[in-house]
Short mmCIF file of C-alpha atoms and ligand atoms in Angstrom, two decimals:
data_model
loop_
_atom_site.label_atom_id
_atom_site.label_comp_id
_atom_site.label_asym_id
_atom_site.label_seq_id
_atom_site.Cartn_x
_atom_site.Cartn_y
_atom_site.Cartn_z
CA MET Q 1 10.20 31.42 1.19
CA THR Q 2 10.45 30.32 -2.44
CA HIS Q 3 8.21 27.70 -4.02
CA THR Q 4 8.44 24.94 -6.56
CA SER Q 5 5.32 24.45 -8.66
CA LEU Q 6 4.35 20.83 -8.67
CA PRO Q 7 4.12 19.77 -12.33
CA PHE Q 8 1.11 17.51 -11.91
CA PRO Q 9 -0.81 16.66 -15.06
CA ASP Q 10 -4.60 17.20 -15.24
CA GLY Q 11 -6.56 14.59 -13.36
CA PHE Q 12 -3.62 13.86 -11.05
CA LEU Q 13 -4.69 11.70 -8.14
CA TRP Q 14 -4.08 13.43 -4.84
CA GLY Q 15 -4.96 11.42 -1.82
CA ALA Q 16 -4.20 9.10 1.01
CA SER Q 17 -4.29 5.32 1.38
CA THR Q 18 -5.46 2.82 3.96
CA ALA Q 19 -6.08 -0.92 4.09
CA ALA Q 20 -9.07 -2.72 5.57
CA HIS Q 21 -7.35 -4.89 8.18
CA GLN Q 22 -5.26 -1.98 9.40
CA ILE Q 23 -8.18 0.35 10.10
CA GLU Q 24 -11.54 -1.46 10.18
CA GLY Q 25 -11.22 -3.52 13.34
CA ASN Q 26 -12.56 -6.98 14.22
CA ASN Q 27 -11.56 -8.69 11.02
CA VAL Q 28 -12.25 -11.96 12.78
CA ASN Q 29 -12.46 -14.28 9.78
CA SER Q 30 -9.00 -13.40 8.48
CA ASP Q 31 -5.71 -15.27 8.71
CA TRP Q 32 -4.14 -12.31 10.47
CA TRP Q 33 -6.74 -12.25 13.23
CA ARG Q 34 -5.94 -15.85 14.12
CA LYS Q 35 -2.21 -15.24 13.91
CA GLU Q 36 -2.51 -12.20 16.17
CA HIS Q 37 -4.08 -14.41 18.86
CA ASP Q 38 -1.60 -17.26 18.53
CA PRO Q 39 1.18 -16.81 21.12
CA ALA Q 40 3.54 -18.87 18.93
CA ALA Q 41 3.34 -16.23 16.20
CA GLY Q 42 5.17 -13.75 18.44
CA ILE Q 43 3.06 -10.81 17.36
CA HIS Q 44 3.50 -7.82 19.64
CA GLU Q 45 -0.17 -6.77 19.84
CA PRO Q 46 -3.41 -7.73 18.07
CA SER Q 47 -5.40 -5.39 15.83
CA LEU Q 48 -8.67 -5.71 17.85
CA ASP Q 49 -10.84 -2.66 17.03
CA ALA Q 50 -8.12 -0.98 14.93
CA CYS Q 51 -9.50 2.51 14.11
CA ASP Q 52 -13.08 1.21 14.07
CA SER Q 53 -13.25 2.51 10.50
CA TYR Q 54 -15.69 -0.26 9.64
CA HIS Q 55 -18.19 1.99 11.43
CA ARG Q 56 -16.44 5.36 11.11
CA TRP Q 57 -15.53 5.40 7.42
CA GLU Q 58 -17.84 8.34 6.74
CA GLN Q 59 -15.97 10.47 9.24
CA ASP Q 60 -12.65 9.40 7.70
CA MET Q 61 -13.83 10.42 4.25
CA ASP Q 62 -15.29 13.70 5.53
CA LEU Q 63 -11.92 14.57 7.02
CA LEU Q 64 -9.94 13.68 3.89
CA ALA Q 65 -12.24 15.66 1.62
CA HIS Q 66 -12.20 18.59 4.03
CA LEU Q 67 -8.39 18.52 4.13
CA GLY Q 68 -8.28 19.00 0.35
CA PHE Q 69 -7.67 15.48 -0.92
CA THR Q 70 -9.48 14.35 -4.05
CA ASP Q 71 -8.66 10.64 -3.94
CA TYR Q 72 -8.93 7.88 -1.36
CA ARG Q 73 -7.43 4.42 -1.66
CA PHE Q 74 -9.02 1.81 0.59
CA SER Q 75 -9.36 -1.94 0.43
CA VAL Q 76 -12.14 -4.48 0.36
CA GLU Q 77 -11.70 -7.28 2.90
CA TRP Q 78 -11.99 -10.70 1.29
CA ALA Q 79 -12.54 -12.35 4.69
CA ARG Q 80 -15.71 -10.28 5.15
CA VAL Q 81 -17.02 -10.60 1.60
CA GLU Q 82 -16.51 -14.40 1.56
CA PRO Q 83 -16.47 -15.55 5.19
CA ALA Q 84 -16.86 -19.21 4.17
CA PRO Q 85 -15.86 -20.78 0.83
CA GLY Q 86 -18.40 -19.82 -1.80
CA ALA Q 87 -20.60 -17.99 0.73
CA PHE Q 88 -20.63 -14.37 -0.38
CA SER Q 89 -22.13 -11.80 1.94
CA ARG Q 90 -24.58 -9.48 0.22
CA ALA Q 91 -24.49 -7.20 3.24
CA GLU Q 92 -20.71 -6.81 3.12
CA ILE Q 93 -20.73 -6.20 -0.62
CA ALA Q 94 -23.38 -3.53 0.00
CA HIS Q 95 -21.20 -2.07 2.76
CA TYR Q 96 -18.25 -1.58 0.42
CA ARG Q 97 -20.55 -0.25 -2.30
CA ARG Q 98 -21.80 2.34 0.21
CA MET Q 99 -18.17 3.30 0.79
CA VAL Q 100 -17.65 3.83 -2.95
CA ASP Q 101 -20.82 5.92 -3.15
CA GLY Q 102 -19.87 7.79 0.00
CA ALA Q 103 -16.47 8.68 -1.42
CA LEU Q 104 -17.98 9.88 -4.69
CA ALA Q 105 -20.58 11.97 -2.83
CA ARG Q 106 -17.75 13.76 -1.00
CA GLY Q 107 -15.71 14.45 -4.12
CA LEU Q 108 -13.20 11.70 -3.35
CA ARG Q 109 -12.41 9.37 -6.23
CA PRO Q 110 -12.20 5.88 -4.79
CA MET Q 111 -9.21 3.69 -5.64
CA VAL Q 112 -10.17 0.21 -4.52
CA THR Q 113 -7.65 -2.46 -3.53
CA LEU Q 114 -9.08 -5.98 -3.64
CA HIS Q 115 -6.41 -7.70 -1.60
CA HIS Q 116 -4.18 -6.07 1.00
CA PHE Q 117 -2.18 -8.82 2.80
CA THR Q 118 -5.03 -10.61 4.58
CA VAL Q 119 -6.91 -13.68 3.31
CA PRO Q 120 -9.93 -15.47 4.74
CA GLN Q 121 -8.92 -18.00 7.38
CA TRP Q 122 -10.48 -20.81 5.33
CA PHE Q 123 -8.23 -19.89 2.37
CA GLU Q 124 -5.14 -20.08 4.58
CA ASP Q 125 -6.34 -23.40 6.05
CA ARG Q 126 -6.55 -24.98 2.61
CA GLY Q 127 -2.92 -24.04 1.91
CA GLY Q 128 -2.97 -20.38 0.94
CA TRP Q 129 -1.72 -19.07 -2.40
CA THR Q 130 0.16 -22.17 -3.48
CA ALA Q 131 -2.66 -24.67 -2.92
CA ASP Q 132 -4.52 -26.10 -5.90
CA GLY Q 133 -7.34 -23.86 -7.01
CA ALA Q 134 -6.12 -20.77 -5.12
CA VAL Q 135 -5.96 -18.60 -8.22
CA GLU Q 136 -9.49 -19.59 -9.26
CA LEU Q 137 -10.78 -18.87 -5.77
CA PHE Q 138 -9.26 -15.41 -5.83
CA ALA Q 139 -10.69 -14.76 -9.30
CA ARG Q 140 -14.13 -15.88 -8.10
CA TYR Q 141 -13.92 -13.44 -5.18
CA VAL Q 142 -12.92 -10.64 -7.57
CA GLU Q 143 -15.89 -11.47 -9.80
CA HIS Q 144 -18.14 -11.11 -6.78
CA CYS Q 145 -16.69 -7.65 -6.15
CA ALA Q 146 -18.24 -6.44 -9.43
CA PRO Q 147 -21.15 -4.63 -7.71
CA ILE Q 148 -18.60 -2.70 -5.64
CA ILE Q 149 -16.39 -1.54 -8.50
CA ALA Q 150 -18.40 -1.68 -11.71
CA ASP Q 151 -19.75 1.82 -11.46
CA GLY Q 152 -17.89 5.01 -10.51
CA VAL Q 153 -14.53 3.43 -9.62
CA ARG Q 154 -11.74 4.48 -11.94
CA HIS Q 155 -8.79 2.63 -10.36
CA VAL Q 156 -8.62 -0.88 -8.96
CA CYS Q 157 -5.53 -2.51 -7.44
CA THR Q 158 -5.73 -6.29 -7.53
CA ILE Q 159 -3.08 -7.36 -5.01
CA ASN Q 160 -1.08 -5.06 -2.76
CA GLU Q 161 2.67 -5.68 -2.52
CA PRO Q 162 2.71 -9.20 -3.99
CA ASN Q 163 6.47 -9.18 -3.58
CA MET Q 164 6.07 -8.83 0.19
CA ILE Q 165 3.55 -11.69 0.16
CA ALA Q 166 6.20 -13.88 -1.49
CA VAL Q 167 8.87 -12.68 0.93
CA MET Q 168 6.68 -13.49 3.94
CA ALA Q 169 5.85 -16.90 2.47
CA GLY Q 170 9.58 -17.56 2.03
CA LEU Q 171 10.21 -16.75 5.68
CA ALA Q 172 7.34 -18.95 6.84
CA LYS Q 173 8.35 -21.92 4.68
CA ARG Q 174 11.91 -21.86 5.92
CA GLY Q 175 10.72 -21.40 9.50
CA GLU Q 176 12.91 -18.32 9.86
CA GLN Q 177 12.21 -15.73 12.56
CA GLY Q 178 12.14 -12.08 11.56
CA PHE Q 179 13.88 -10.03 8.92
CA PRO Q 180 17.63 -9.68 8.42
CA PRO Q 181 19.22 -6.40 9.65
CA ALA Q 182 19.12 -5.04 6.08
CA GLY Q 183 17.41 -6.17 2.88
CA LEU Q 184 14.63 -8.71 2.55
CA PRO Q 185 14.47 -12.50 2.93
CA PHE Q 186 14.38 -14.49 -0.31
CA PRO Q 187 10.83 -14.72 -1.70
CA ASP Q 188 9.14 -18.09 -2.08
CA GLU Q 189 9.14 -18.78 -5.81
CA GLU Q 190 5.99 -20.87 -5.82
CA THR Q 191 4.15 -18.02 -4.13
CA THR Q 192 5.62 -15.57 -6.64
CA HIS Q 193 4.17 -17.61 -9.51
CA ALA Q 194 0.83 -18.03 -7.78
CA VAL Q 195 0.29 -14.35 -7.02
CA ILE Q 196 1.30 -13.37 -10.55
CA ALA Q 197 -1.25 -15.84 -11.93
CA ALA Q 198 -3.83 -14.54 -9.45
CA HIS Q 199 -3.15 -10.99 -10.57
CA HIS Q 200 -3.59 -11.86 -14.23
CA ALA Q 201 -6.87 -13.65 -13.49
CA ALA Q 202 -8.06 -10.71 -11.40
CA VAL Q 203 -7.24 -8.20 -14.14
CA LYS Q 204 -9.55 -10.18 -16.45
CA ALA Q 205 -12.32 -10.27 -13.87
CA VAL Q 206 -12.05 -6.53 -13.21
CA ARG Q 207 -12.18 -5.75 -16.91
CA ALA Q 208 -15.21 -7.99 -17.24
CA ALA Q 209 -16.90 -5.94 -14.51
CA ASN Q 210 -16.19 -2.74 -16.42
CA PRO Q 211 -13.65 -2.36 -19.23
CA ASP Q 212 -13.20 1.33 -18.42
CA ILE Q 213 -11.61 0.58 -15.05
CA GLN Q 214 -7.88 1.21 -14.86
CA VAL Q 215 -6.51 -1.92 -13.25
CA GLY Q 216 -3.06 -2.66 -11.88
CA TRP Q 217 -1.13 -3.82 -8.85
CA THR Q 218 1.15 -2.14 -6.36
CA ILE Q 219 4.77 -3.13 -5.77
CA ALA Q 220 6.93 -2.53 -2.69
CA ASN Q 221 10.11 -0.88 -3.86
CA GLN Q 222 13.12 -1.00 -1.53
CA VAL Q 223 15.29 1.34 -3.62
CA TYR Q 224 18.30 -0.96 -3.76
CA GLN Q 225 21.36 1.21 -4.31
CA ALA Q 226 24.57 -0.42 -5.48
CA LEU Q 227 27.76 0.53 -3.67
CA PRO Q 228 30.71 0.91 -6.05
CA GLY Q 229 31.46 -2.38 -7.75
CA ALA Q 230 28.23 -4.04 -6.59
CA GLU Q 231 26.05 -3.22 -9.60
CA GLU Q 232 25.62 -6.83 -10.73
CA VAL Q 233 25.11 -8.15 -7.21
CA THR Q 234 22.42 -5.49 -6.73
CA ALA Q 235 20.61 -6.34 -9.95
CA ALA Q 236 20.64 -10.05 -9.06
CA TYR Q 237 19.40 -9.31 -5.54
CA ARG Q 238 16.63 -7.03 -6.75
CA HIS Q 239 15.27 -9.15 -9.59
CA PRO Q 240 13.35 -11.84 -7.63
CA ARG Q 241 12.31 -9.37 -4.93
CA GLU Q 242 11.01 -6.64 -7.20
CA ASP Q 243 11.56 -6.70 -10.96
CA VAL Q 244 9.73 -9.98 -11.56
CA PHE Q 245 6.60 -8.33 -10.15
CA ILE Q 246 7.08 -5.12 -12.10
CA GLU Q 247 7.51 -7.13 -15.31
CA ALA Q 248 4.29 -9.04 -14.57
CA ALA Q 249 2.41 -5.74 -14.82
CA ARG Q 250 2.89 -5.61 -18.58
CA GLY Q 251 -0.52 -5.14 -20.19
CA ASP Q 252 -2.01 -3.52 -17.09
CA ASP Q 253 -3.37 0.02 -17.14
CA PHE Q 254 -1.10 1.43 -14.44
CA LEU Q 255 1.48 0.32 -11.94
CA GLY Q 256 1.45 1.32 -8.27
CA VAL Q 257 4.78 2.34 -6.76
CA GLN Q 258 5.26 2.10 -2.97
CA SER Q 259 8.46 3.17 -1.29
CA TYR Q 260 9.64 4.47 2.06
CA THR Q 261 13.41 4.11 2.32
CA ARG Q 262 16.47 2.69 0.58
CA THR Q 263 18.71 -0.33 0.97
CA LYS Q 264 22.38 -0.18 0.02
CA ILE Q 265 23.92 -3.29 -1.48
CA GLY Q 266 27.63 -4.07 -1.35
CA PRO Q 267 29.55 -6.96 -2.94
CA ASP Q 268 28.39 -9.23 -0.07
CA GLY Q 269 24.78 -8.11 -0.06
CA PRO Q 270 22.69 -5.58 1.88
CA VAL Q 271 24.54 -3.16 4.13
CA PRO Q 272 22.68 -1.63 7.11
CA ALA Q 273 22.46 2.16 7.28
CA PRO Q 274 25.14 3.68 9.54
CA GLN Q 275 24.41 3.78 13.28
CA ASP Q 276 24.08 7.56 13.24
CA ALA Q 277 21.64 7.70 10.30
CA GLU Q 278 18.27 9.24 11.15
CA ARG Q 279 15.68 6.48 11.50
CA THR Q 280 11.91 6.52 11.52
CA LEU Q 281 9.70 4.63 14.00
CA THR Q 282 9.88 1.57 11.75
CA GLN Q 283 13.68 1.78 12.07
CA TRP Q 284 13.99 2.51 8.38
CA GLU Q 285 16.54 5.07 7.28
CA TYR Q 286 14.95 8.51 6.85
CA TYR Q 287 15.30 8.96 3.10
CA PRO Q 288 12.59 11.10 1.44
CA ALA Q 289 14.22 10.85 -1.99
CA ALA Q 290 13.31 7.12 -2.10
CA VAL Q 291 10.12 7.63 -4.08
CA GLY Q 292 11.98 9.35 -6.93
CA HIS Q 293 14.37 6.42 -7.26
CA ALA Q 294 11.49 3.98 -7.05
CA LEU Q 295 9.61 5.73 -9.87
CA ARG Q 296 12.69 5.85 -12.09
CA HIS Q 297 13.59 2.23 -11.51
CA THR Q 298 10.03 1.10 -12.16
CA ALA Q 299 9.89 3.09 -15.40
CA ASP Q 300 13.26 1.59 -16.47
CA VAL Q 301 11.95 -1.94 -15.98
CA ILE Q 302 8.42 -1.61 -17.37
CA GLY Q 303 9.01 1.08 -19.99
CA ARG Q 304 8.04 4.72 -20.03
CA ASP Q 305 4.66 4.15 -21.60
CA MET Q 306 3.26 2.57 -18.42
CA PRO Q 307 1.44 5.14 -16.26
CA LEU Q 308 2.73 5.07 -12.69
CA ILE Q 309 0.87 6.05 -9.54
CA VAL Q 310 2.53 6.47 -6.17
CA THR Q 311 0.03 4.38 -4.25
CA GLU Q 312 1.88 4.64 -0.93
CA ASN Q 313 4.63 6.85 0.44
CA GLY Q 314 5.10 8.25 3.92
CA ILE Q 315 6.80 8.07 7.28
CA ALA Q 316 6.15 6.68 10.74
CA THR Q 317 7.17 9.37 13.18
CA GLY Q 318 6.20 10.93 16.48
CA ASP Q 319 7.35 14.32 15.20
CA ASP Q 320 4.93 15.77 12.70
CA SER Q 321 7.47 18.35 11.51
CA ARG Q 322 9.61 15.43 10.24
CA ARG Q 323 6.53 14.22 8.38
CA VAL Q 324 6.21 17.59 6.61
CA ASP Q 325 9.91 17.51 5.85
CA TYR Q 326 9.68 13.95 4.51
CA TYR Q 327 6.74 14.74 2.22
CA THR Q 328 8.47 17.93 1.04
CA GLY Q 329 11.52 15.95 -0.04
CA ALA Q 330 9.42 13.15 -1.50
CA LEU Q 331 7.26 15.50 -3.57
CA ALA Q 332 10.32 17.34 -4.86
CA ALA Q 333 11.57 13.93 -6.05
CA VAL Q 334 8.21 13.13 -7.69
CA ALA Q 335 8.23 16.55 -9.41
CA ALA Q 336 11.75 15.94 -10.73
CA ALA Q 337 10.74 12.53 -12.08
CA ILE Q 338 7.75 14.06 -13.88
CA GLU Q 339 9.97 16.76 -15.33
CA ASP Q 340 12.27 14.04 -16.62
CA GLY Q 341 9.38 12.56 -18.57
CA ILE Q 342 8.21 9.81 -16.22
CA ASP Q 343 4.47 9.39 -16.51
CA VAL Q 344 3.32 9.82 -12.91
CA ARG Q 345 -0.46 10.07 -12.60
CA GLY Q 346 -0.99 10.36 -8.89
CA TYR Q 347 0.36 10.49 -5.35
CA LEU Q 348 -1.34 8.81 -2.40
CA ALA Q 349 0.19 9.23 1.02
CA TRP Q 350 0.51 6.40 3.52
CA SER Q 351 -1.45 6.77 5.54
CA ALA Q 352 -4.67 8.64 6.13
CA LEU Q 353 -4.83 7.37 9.74
CA ASP Q 354 -2.55 6.03 12.44
CA ASN Q 355 -3.27 2.36 12.03
CA TYR Q 356 -2.30 -1.23 12.74
CA GLU Q 357 1.19 -1.66 11.34
CA TRP Q 358 1.10 -5.45 11.07
CA GLY Q 359 1.81 -6.38 14.67
CA SER Q 360 1.88 -3.04 16.44
CA TYR Q 361 0.26 0.35 16.74
CA ALA Q 362 3.55 2.02 17.65
CA ALA Q 363 4.56 3.10 14.15
CA THR Q 364 2.36 6.14 13.56
CA PHE Q 365 2.13 6.78 9.81
CA GLY Q 366 -1.07 8.83 10.04
CA LEU Q 367 -1.78 12.25 8.67
CA ILE Q 368 -4.68 11.94 11.11
CA ALA Q 369 -3.99 10.78 14.66
CA VAL Q 370 -6.42 8.25 16.14
CA ASP Q 371 -7.02 7.94 19.88
CA ARG Q 372 -6.68 4.24 20.70
CA VAL Q 373 -9.44 4.32 23.32
CA THR Q 374 -12.05 6.77 22.03
CA PHE Q 375 -11.20 6.44 18.30
CA GLU Q 376 -11.30 10.22 18.13
CA ARG Q 377 -9.61 11.51 14.98
CA THR Q 378 -7.31 14.54 15.10
CA PRO Q 379 -5.75 15.72 11.84
CA ARG Q 380 -2.11 16.62 12.34
CA PRO Q 381 -0.74 19.89 10.94
CA SER Q 382 0.89 17.85 8.15
CA ALA Q 383 -2.57 16.71 7.00
CA ALA Q 384 -3.90 20.22 6.32
CA TRP Q 385 -0.60 21.21 4.75
CA LEU Q 386 -0.43 18.18 2.44
CA GLY Q 387 -4.12 18.27 1.57
CA GLY Q 388 -3.84 21.95 0.69
CA LEU Q 389 -0.97 21.29 -1.73
CA GLY Q 390 -3.43 19.57 -4.03
CA ARG Q 391 -5.03 22.95 -4.61
CA THR Q 392 -2.03 25.34 -4.48
CA ARG Q 393 0.46 22.91 -6.04
CA GLU Q 394 3.14 25.14 -4.57
CA LEU Q 395 5.76 23.19 -2.69
CA PRO Q 396 7.68 25.42 -0.25
CA ARG Q 397 11.45 25.37 -0.54
CA ASP Q 398 13.91 26.59 2.04
CA ALA Q 399 14.62 30.26 1.41
CA SER Q 400 18.26 29.63 2.38
C1 NOJ J 1 3.16 -1.14 2.76
C2 NOJ J 1 1.88 -1.82 3.07
O1 NOJ J 1 1.07 -1.91 1.93
C3 NOJ J 1 1.11 -1.22 4.24
O2 NOJ J 1 0.16 -2.15 4.63
C4 NOJ J 1 2.06 -0.84 5.35
O3 NOJ J 1 1.38 -0.37 6.47
C5 NOJ J 1 3.01 0.21 4.84
N1 NOJ J 1 3.76 -0.32 3.72
C6 NOJ J 1 4.02 0.71 5.88
O4 NOJ J 1 4.83 -0.34 6.27
#
């Protein structure tokens, strides 16, 4: 077996990511909780207890640290911190502060996301992101997160995948059901503007909490690949779904890159992967090289002086050997991007745990399996392997 040395710079973030609603359980004041219990929403199954990480976060962090990871990205749940407008819960703020301290005590550097898809139900009821005052309300929440992040937190993500928020808002406004067979629905432009404004306000609030914090946001990258002759169509398709959000990161301290698969675009738009293509449990084409393309595209749009962090990358599979294979290909692509001069500062796998994949538990992304009844955690072989790479930095290559 030969090896490739991973060319990670000093201080490289090496970790795994989660999000509050997907792992904590009983996020009862959130918009998603209500949606999950509304038969008209057509959601396959509700999140209920999720992984019970609200109570078991110490065990999760113990496992990650033990596996060899040095970084953990998790999110703060707005619906818990501000369960009613203007009513901030000291106990919940203290809870998330304990998580930060708990991570640090275990040698895990916390990367804290302030918004990961869910909003408080009251915020949704007053019209969500496009209602008057929404940006100010988000900024006020971020200000109240100061005790959580002001000390010991190096990286803060304001809003996770704002482009997907705008895409989902577009779907909802048009009353459309579900996603097209390939590509993404058109994002709602009003929501795009609102989340960009919210991000900019949040960046200010985070810097006011502590100017040493590296603050940014994390963009979903679909790796749009132009078929011959479709270069312009592809650029026009991608711009409102991706580039607008990358461009809005100018002035931030880093940009989070999240990718899983690719989407081919022909002269008439997105083209589904062939029937016989390998697919993951999310039905996405198995394409480990995606992250390399995502990093390169992001650097092309924002400029090479913007530090990039892979804040999510991974695979939903029932076959852990495919997970190892996916991460092997993905890390080879990250290494190649670094060697080509792209400033990549970290890699965080999605996900630490099998969790609630927005409507279903079927898509198992976890490095650590979670028993749905007992909540028992069982690290998969891929978890020890990936965690260990942070130390050895030797990526195995096929001897063939
Ligand atoms: C991106 C999202 O941030 C996360 O919540 C989701 O589970 C993963 N992608 C996988 O779809």
